[in-house]
mmCIF file of C-alpha atoms in Angstrom:
data_model
loop_
_atom_site.group_PDB
_atom_site.id
_atom_site.type_symbol
_atom_site.label_atom_id
_atom_site.label_comp_id
_atom_site.label_asym_id
_atom_site.label_seq_id
_atom_site.Cartn_x
_atom_site.Cartn_y
_atom_site.Cartn_z
ATOM 1 C CA UNK J 23 -22.130 -5.081 9.035
ATOM 2 C CA UNK J 24 -21.465 -6.771 5.697
ATOM 3 C CA UNK J 25 -18.131 -5.491 4.390
ATOM 4 C CA UNK J 26 -17.096 -5.770 0.762
ATOM 5 C CA UNK J 27 -13.767 -3.946 1.055
ATOM 6 C CA UNK J 28 -11.265 -3.422 3.843
ATOM 7 C CA UNK J 29 -8.982 -0.415 3.409
ATOM 8 C CA UNK J 30 -5.763 -1.213 5.271
ATOM 9 C CA UNK J 31 -4.064 1.944 6.550
ATOM 10 C CA UNK J 32 -0.594 1.596 8.120
ATOM 11 C CA UNK J 33 0.291 4.706 10.117
ATOM 12 C CA UNK J 34 3.595 5.875 11.558
ATOM 13 C CA UNK J 35 4.120 9.483 12.671
ATOM 14 C CA UNK J 36 1.386 10.943 10.462
ATOM 15 C CA UNK J 37 -0.237 13.341 12.924
ATOM 16 C CA UNK J 38 -0.563 16.065 10.285
ATOM 17 C CA UNK J 39 -2.472 13.956 7.757
ATOM 18 C CA UNK J 40 -3.968 10.835 9.337
ATOM 19 C CA UNK J 41 -7.336 12.256 10.425
ATOM 20 C CA UNK J 42 -8.000 13.676 6.975
ATOM 21 C CA UNK J 43 -6.824 10.436 5.355
ATOM 22 C CA UNK J 44 -9.341 8.421 7.382
ATOM 23 C CA UNK J 45 -12.163 10.868 6.620
ATOM 24 C CA UNK J 46 -11.430 10.838 2.880
ATOM 25 C CA UNK J 47 -11.352 7.039 2.861
ATOM 26 C CA UNK J 48 -14.703 6.835 4.644
ATOM 27 C CA UNK J 49 -16.509 9.240 2.299
ATOM 28 C CA UNK J 50 -15.020 7.832 -0.912
ATOM 29 C CA UNK J 51 -17.735 6.803 -3.368
ATOM 30 C CA UNK J 52 -16.878 3.126 -3.881
ATOM 31 C CA UNK J 53 -18.982 0.288 -5.349
ATOM 32 C CA UNK J 54 -18.611 -1.809 -2.183
ATOM 33 C CA UNK J 55 -19.477 -1.178 1.453
ATOM 34 C CA UNK J 56 -16.090 -0.508 3.014
ATOM 35 C CA UNK J 57 -14.300 -0.250 6.324
ATOM 36 C CA UNK J 58 -10.997 1.377 7.294
ATOM 37 C CA UNK J 59 -8.583 -0.643 9.440
ATOM 38 C CA UNK J 60 -5.971 1.705 10.906
ATOM 39 C CA UNK J 61 -2.781 0.279 12.391
ATOM 40 C CA UNK J 62 -0.775 2.731 14.492
ATOM 41 C CA UNK J 63 2.760 1.393 14.155
ATOM 42 C CA UNK J 64 4.227 2.778 17.371
ATOM 43 C CA UNK J 65 4.003 6.459 16.449
ATOM 44 C CA UNK J 66 5.966 8.925 18.589
ATOM 45 C CA UNK J 67 4.817 12.316 17.228
ATOM 46 C CA UNK J 68 1.409 12.518 18.870
ATOM 47 C CA UNK J 69 -0.368 10.405 16.256
ATOM 48 C CA UNK J 70 -1.195 7.732 18.840
ATOM 49 C CA UNK J 71 -2.851 10.232 21.153
ATOM 50 C CA UNK J 72 -4.782 11.809 18.276
ATOM 51 C CA UNK J 73 -6.078 8.426 17.124
ATOM 52 C CA UNK J 74 -6.996 7.415 20.671
ATOM 53 C CA UNK J 75 -9.168 10.509 20.941
ATOM 54 C CA UNK J 76 -11.192 9.843 17.790
ATOM 55 C CA UNK J 77 -14.599 8.200 17.731
ATOM 56 C CA UNK J 78 -14.433 4.783 16.103
ATOM 57 C CA UNK J 79 -17.665 3.539 14.558
ATOM 58 C CA UNK J 80 -18.700 0.351 12.785
ATOM 59 C CA UNK J 81 -16.699 1.279 9.670
ATOM 60 C CA UNK J 82 -13.434 2.212 11.390
ATOM 61 C CA UNK J 83 -11.180 0.233 13.666
ATOM 62 C CA UNK J 84 -7.864 0.968 15.342
ATOM 63 C CA UNK J 85 -5.139 -1.550 16.116
ATOM 64 C CA UNK J 86 -1.939 -0.384 17.818
ATOM 65 C CA UNK J 87 1.614 -1.731 17.906
ATOM 66 C CA UNK J 88 3.557 -1.219 21.113
ATOM 67 C CA UNK J 89 6.611 -0.152 19.077
ATOM 68 C CA UNK J 90 7.515 0.680 15.497
ATOM 69 C CA UNK J 91 7.693 -2.569 13.522
ATOM 70 C CA UNK J 92 7.556 -1.258 9.960
ATOM 71 C CA UNK J 93 5.013 -0.861 7.188
ATOM 72 C CA UNK J 94 5.029 -4.549 6.294
ATOM 73 C CA UNK J 95 4.269 -5.596 9.846
ATOM 74 C CA UNK J 96 1.462 -3.029 10.027
ATOM 75 C CA UNK J 97 -0.100 -4.352 6.812
ATOM 76 C CA UNK J 98 0.033 -7.925 8.101
ATOM 77 C CA UNK J 99 -1.634 -6.826 11.341
ATOM 78 C CA UNK J 100 -4.345 -5.011 9.387
ATOM 79 C CA UNK J 101 -4.937 -8.120 7.283
ATOM 80 C CA UNK J 102 -5.649 -10.198 10.377
ATOM 81 C CA UNK J 103 -8.346 -7.691 11.384
ATOM 82 C CA UNK J 104 -9.847 -7.198 7.903
ATOM 83 C CA UNK J 105 -13.488 -8.239 7.448
ATOM 84 C CA UNK J 106 -13.871 -7.364 3.768
ATOM 85 C CA UNK J 107 -14.085 -9.740 0.829
ATOM 86 C CA UNK J 108 -11.413 -7.583 -0.806
ATOM 87 C CA UNK J 109 -8.551 -5.619 0.716
ATOM 88 C CA UNK J 110 -6.715 -2.510 -0.470
ATOM 89 C CA UNK J 111 -3.722 -0.694 0.998
ATOM 90 C CA UNK J 112 -3.926 3.067 1.545
ATOM 91 C CA UNK J 113 -1.150 5.077 3.163
ATOM 92 C CA UNK J 114 -2.085 7.892 5.523
ATOM 93 C CA UNK J 115 0.130 10.504 3.837
ATOM 94 C CA UNK J 116 -2.438 11.870 1.328
ATOM 95 C CA UNK J 117 -0.236 11.021 -1.681
ATOM 96 C CA UNK J 118 -3.066 8.872 -3.038
ATOM 97 C CA UNK J 119 -6.749 9.668 -3.485
ATOM 98 C CA UNK J 120 -9.085 7.038 -1.966
ATOM 99 C CA UNK J 121 -11.536 7.722 -4.777
ATOM 100 C CA UNK J 122 -9.093 6.021 -7.177
ATOM 101 C CA UNK J 123 -9.873 2.685 -5.500
ATOM 102 C CA UNK J 124 -13.176 2.624 -7.407
ATOM 103 C CA UNK J 125 -11.342 2.236 -10.724
ATOM 104 C CA UNK J 126 -9.255 -0.599 -9.265
ATOM 105 C CA UNK J 127 -12.339 -2.464 -8.085
ATOM 106 C CA UNK J 128 -14.051 -2.390 -11.488
ATOM 107 C CA UNK J 129 -11.944 -5.157 -13.155
ATOM 108 C CA UNK J 130 -12.155 -7.254 -9.982
ATOM 109 C CA UNK J 131 -15.925 -7.066 -9.751
ATOM 110 C CA UNK J 132 -16.376 -7.713 -13.480
ATOM 111 C CA UNK J 133 -14.232 -10.849 -13.321
ATOM 112 C CA UNK J 134 -11.540 -9.450 -15.617
ATOM 113 C CA UNK J 135 -8.840 -9.587 -12.947
ATOM 114 C CA UNK J 136 -7.881 -11.292 -9.728
ATOM 115 C CA UNK J 137 -5.406 -8.619 -8.590
ATOM 116 C CA UNK J 138 -5.267 -4.943 -9.567
ATOM 117 C CA UNK J 139 -2.434 -2.444 -9.045
ATOM 118 C CA UNK J 140 -2.814 1.319 -9.361
ATOM 119 C CA UNK J 141 0.012 2.641 -11.550
ATOM 120 C CA UNK J 142 1.401 6.087 -10.798
ATOM 121 C CA UNK J 143 2.258 8.515 -13.550
ATOM 122 C CA UNK J 144 5.313 10.541 -12.581
ATOM 123 C CA UNK J 145 5.046 14.089 -13.931
ATOM 124 C CA UNK J 146 7.171 17.111 -13.081
ATOM 125 C CA UNK J 147 4.455 18.546 -10.833
ATOM 126 C CA UNK J 148 3.803 15.331 -8.914
ATOM 127 C CA UNK J 149 7.116 13.430 -8.644
ATOM 128 C CA UNK J 150 9.337 13.679 -5.546
ATOM 129 C CA UNK J 151 12.631 14.129 -7.439
ATOM 130 C CA UNK J 152 14.706 12.754 -10.319
ATOM 131 C CA UNK J 153 16.480 10.018 -8.364
ATOM 132 C CA UNK J 154 13.254 8.825 -6.758
ATOM 133 C CA UNK J 155 11.746 8.226 -10.193
ATOM 134 C CA UNK J 156 14.960 6.602 -11.480
ATOM 135 C CA UNK J 157 14.980 4.314 -8.451
ATOM 136 C CA UNK J 158 11.372 3.354 -9.109
ATOM 137 C CA UNK J 159 12.121 2.552 -12.743
ATOM 138 C CA UNK J 160 15.184 0.539 -11.691
ATOM 139 C CA UNK J 161 13.332 -1.746 -9.291
ATOM 140 C CA UNK J 162 10.559 -2.215 -11.855
ATOM 141 C CA UNK J 163 13.156 -3.258 -14.442
ATOM 142 C CA UNK J 164 14.704 -5.683 -11.956
ATOM 143 C CA UNK J 165 11.305 -7.257 -11.259
ATOM 144 C CA UNK J 166 10.555 -7.617 -14.956
ATOM 145 C CA UNK J 167 13.923 -9.253 -15.641
ATOM 146 C CA UNK J 168 13.783 -11.600 -12.664
ATOM 147 C CA UNK J 169 10.194 -12.717 -13.199
ATOM 148 C CA UNK J 170 9.998 -12.465 -17.009
ATOM 149 C CA UNK J 171 6.971 -10.223 -16.835
ATOM 150 C CA UNK J 172 5.973 -6.648 -17.580
ATOM 151 C CA UNK J 173 4.770 -4.591 -14.664
ATOM 152 C CA UNK J 174 4.911 -0.826 -14.403
ATOM 153 C CA UNK J 175 4.927 0.013 -10.682
ATOM 154 C CA UNK J 176 5.781 -2.601 -8.070
ATOM 155 C CA UNK J 177 6.145 0.043 -5.344
ATOM 156 C CA UNK J 178 2.657 1.467 -5.693
ATOM 157 C CA UNK J 179 0.682 1.560 -2.478
ATOM 158 C CA UNK J 180 -2.503 0.690 -4.366
ATOM 159 C CA UNK J 181 -2.741 -3.074 -4.505
ATOM 160 C CA UNK J 182 -6.257 -4.560 -4.383
ATOM 161 C CA UNK J 183 -7.148 -8.240 -4.245
ATOM 162 C CA UNK J 184 -9.355 -10.765 -2.422
ATOM 163 C CA UNK J 185 -8.522 -10.770 1.266
ATOM 164 C CA UNK J 186 -8.100 -14.548 1.351
ATOM 165 C CA UNK J 187 -5.540 -14.367 -1.461
ATOM 166 C CA UNK J 188 -3.722 -11.531 0.304
ATOM 167 C CA UNK J 189 -3.479 -13.590 3.490
ATOM 168 C CA UNK J 190 -2.106 -16.601 1.595
ATOM 169 C CA UNK J 191 0.995 -14.848 0.239
ATOM 170 C CA UNK J 192 3.463 -15.878 2.989
ATOM 171 C CA UNK J 193 4.584 -12.292 3.608
ATOM 172 C CA UNK J 194 7.409 -11.703 6.047
ATOM 173 C CA UNK J 195 8.995 -8.327 5.218
ATOM 174 C CA UNK J 196 8.564 -5.739 7.948
ATOM 175 C CA UNK J 197 9.394 -2.513 6.128
ATOM 176 C CA UNK J 198 8.815 -0.958 2.719
ATOM 177 C CA UNK J 199 10.076 -4.133 1.047
ATOM 178 C CA UNK J 200 6.603 -5.555 1.671
ATOM 179 C CA UNK J 201 5.610 -3.894 -1.622
ATOM 180 C CA UNK J 202 7.932 -5.919 -3.893
ATOM 181 C CA UNK J 203 7.344 -9.006 -1.744
ATOM 182 C CA UNK J 204 3.594 -8.823 -2.451
ATOM 183 C CA UNK J 205 4.312 -8.451 -6.162
ATOM 184 C CA UNK J 206 6.863 -11.260 -6.207
ATOM 185 C CA UNK J 207 4.606 -13.701 -4.370
ATOM 186 C CA UNK J 208 1.771 -12.993 -6.788
ATOM 187 C CA UNK J 209 3.990 -13.469 -9.835
ATOM 188 C CA UNK J 210 5.499 -16.662 -8.423
ATOM 189 C CA UNK J 211 1.962 -17.904 -7.924
ATOM 190 C CA UNK J 212 1.216 -17.420 -11.608
ATOM 191 C CA UNK J 213 -1.220 -14.562 -11.017
ATOM 192 C CA UNK J 214 -1.422 -11.944 -13.741
ATOM 193 C CA UNK J 215 -1.573 -8.417 -12.358
ATOM 194 C CA UNK J 216 -4.021 -5.975 -13.928
ATOM 195 C CA UNK J 217 -2.854 -2.360 -13.995
ATOM 196 C CA UNK J 218 -4.975 0.804 -13.807
ATOM 197 C CA UNK J 219 -3.570 4.363 -13.991
ATOM 198 C CA UNK J 220 -4.115 6.515 -10.897
ATOM 199 C CA UNK J 221 -3.362 10.057 -9.779
ATOM 200 C CA UNK J 222 -0.472 10.558 -7.375
ATOM 201 C CA UNK J 223 1.207 13.550 -5.737
ATOM 202 C CA UNK J 224 4.436 12.876 -3.855
ATOM 203 C CA UNK J 225 5.172 14.794 -0.695
ATOM 204 C CA UNK J 226 8.590 16.219 0.177
ATOM 205 C CA UNK J 227 11.070 15.015 2.782
ATOM 206 C CA UNK J 228 10.087 17.914 5.041
ATOM 207 C CA UNK J 229 6.456 16.815 4.747
ATOM 208 C CA UNK J 230 7.362 13.325 5.959
ATOM 209 C CA UNK J 231 8.626 11.329 2.964
ATOM 210 C CA UNK J 232 10.241 8.236 4.493
ATOM 211 C CA UNK J 233 11.544 6.090 1.601
ATOM 212 C CA UNK J 234 15.367 6.152 1.222
ATOM 213 C CA UNK J 235 18.075 4.733 -1.069
ATOM 214 C CA UNK J 236 18.683 1.994 1.498
ATOM 215 C CA UNK J 237 15.077 0.900 1.082
ATOM 216 C CA UNK J 238 15.775 0.568 -2.641
ATOM 217 C CA UNK J 239 18.549 -1.928 -1.908
ATOM 218 C CA UNK J 240 16.211 -3.876 0.368
ATOM 219 C CA UNK J 241 13.650 -3.942 -2.446
ATOM 220 C CA UNK J 242 16.180 -5.483 -4.835
ATOM 221 C CA UNK J 243 17.265 -8.034 -2.222
ATOM 222 C CA UNK J 244 13.634 -9.008 -1.599
ATOM 223 C CA UNK J 245 12.979 -9.511 -5.311
ATOM 224 C CA UNK J 246 15.982 -11.843 -5.548
ATOM 225 C CA UNK J 247 15.057 -13.725 -2.356
ATOM 226 C CA UNK J 248 11.491 -14.367 -3.489
ATOM 227 C CA UNK J 249 12.682 -15.472 -6.932
ATOM 228 C CA UNK J 250 14.854 -18.251 -5.552
ATOM 229 C CA UNK J 251 12.843 -19.205 -2.452
#
């Protein structure tokens, strides 16, 4: 099968949402033939058993880690298995709509952009909480200061680019800090990031929200490391 887009889906303890996330990704009306590469990152809540029981066709593939290695490691594993000309990240938590990927592909396919990020708009009905939004704004400000650029959302899951470029970024972060590392490597490479607004609805901690204040510190450390290395 000729694949234009690989949707990379890192999964850890998402039994409640993962099956629906895969289905929504498969039926999304996108301008490219697409596949979904699911990486089960050592789930312990029954996700692994659920995924093992699904039927996997030509457009879906499952790769499993023997233990939890982190979101960054799962994305790197998915990249090695990707067959698409382009790759996009999609979490399995239903915070993002797969249909939004179509708007991100438009500037890529028209030649306007080499990399496109989906920028979240934080409204009262869709944001997790006050400090989450403040933390997001803080790491964005740090990135803009360190790299003398203007970017609105370095932590967005929606990052779309040619698969070969994605694989060339020398990524090493294992956890959530993979998000700023991707951004930093692109900026250090002189690549201008094109931004497109997307819809976003944050889930609560009880629904499985995993990002913490400690992750915010790791994000800042990663931005500094990539700036000097």
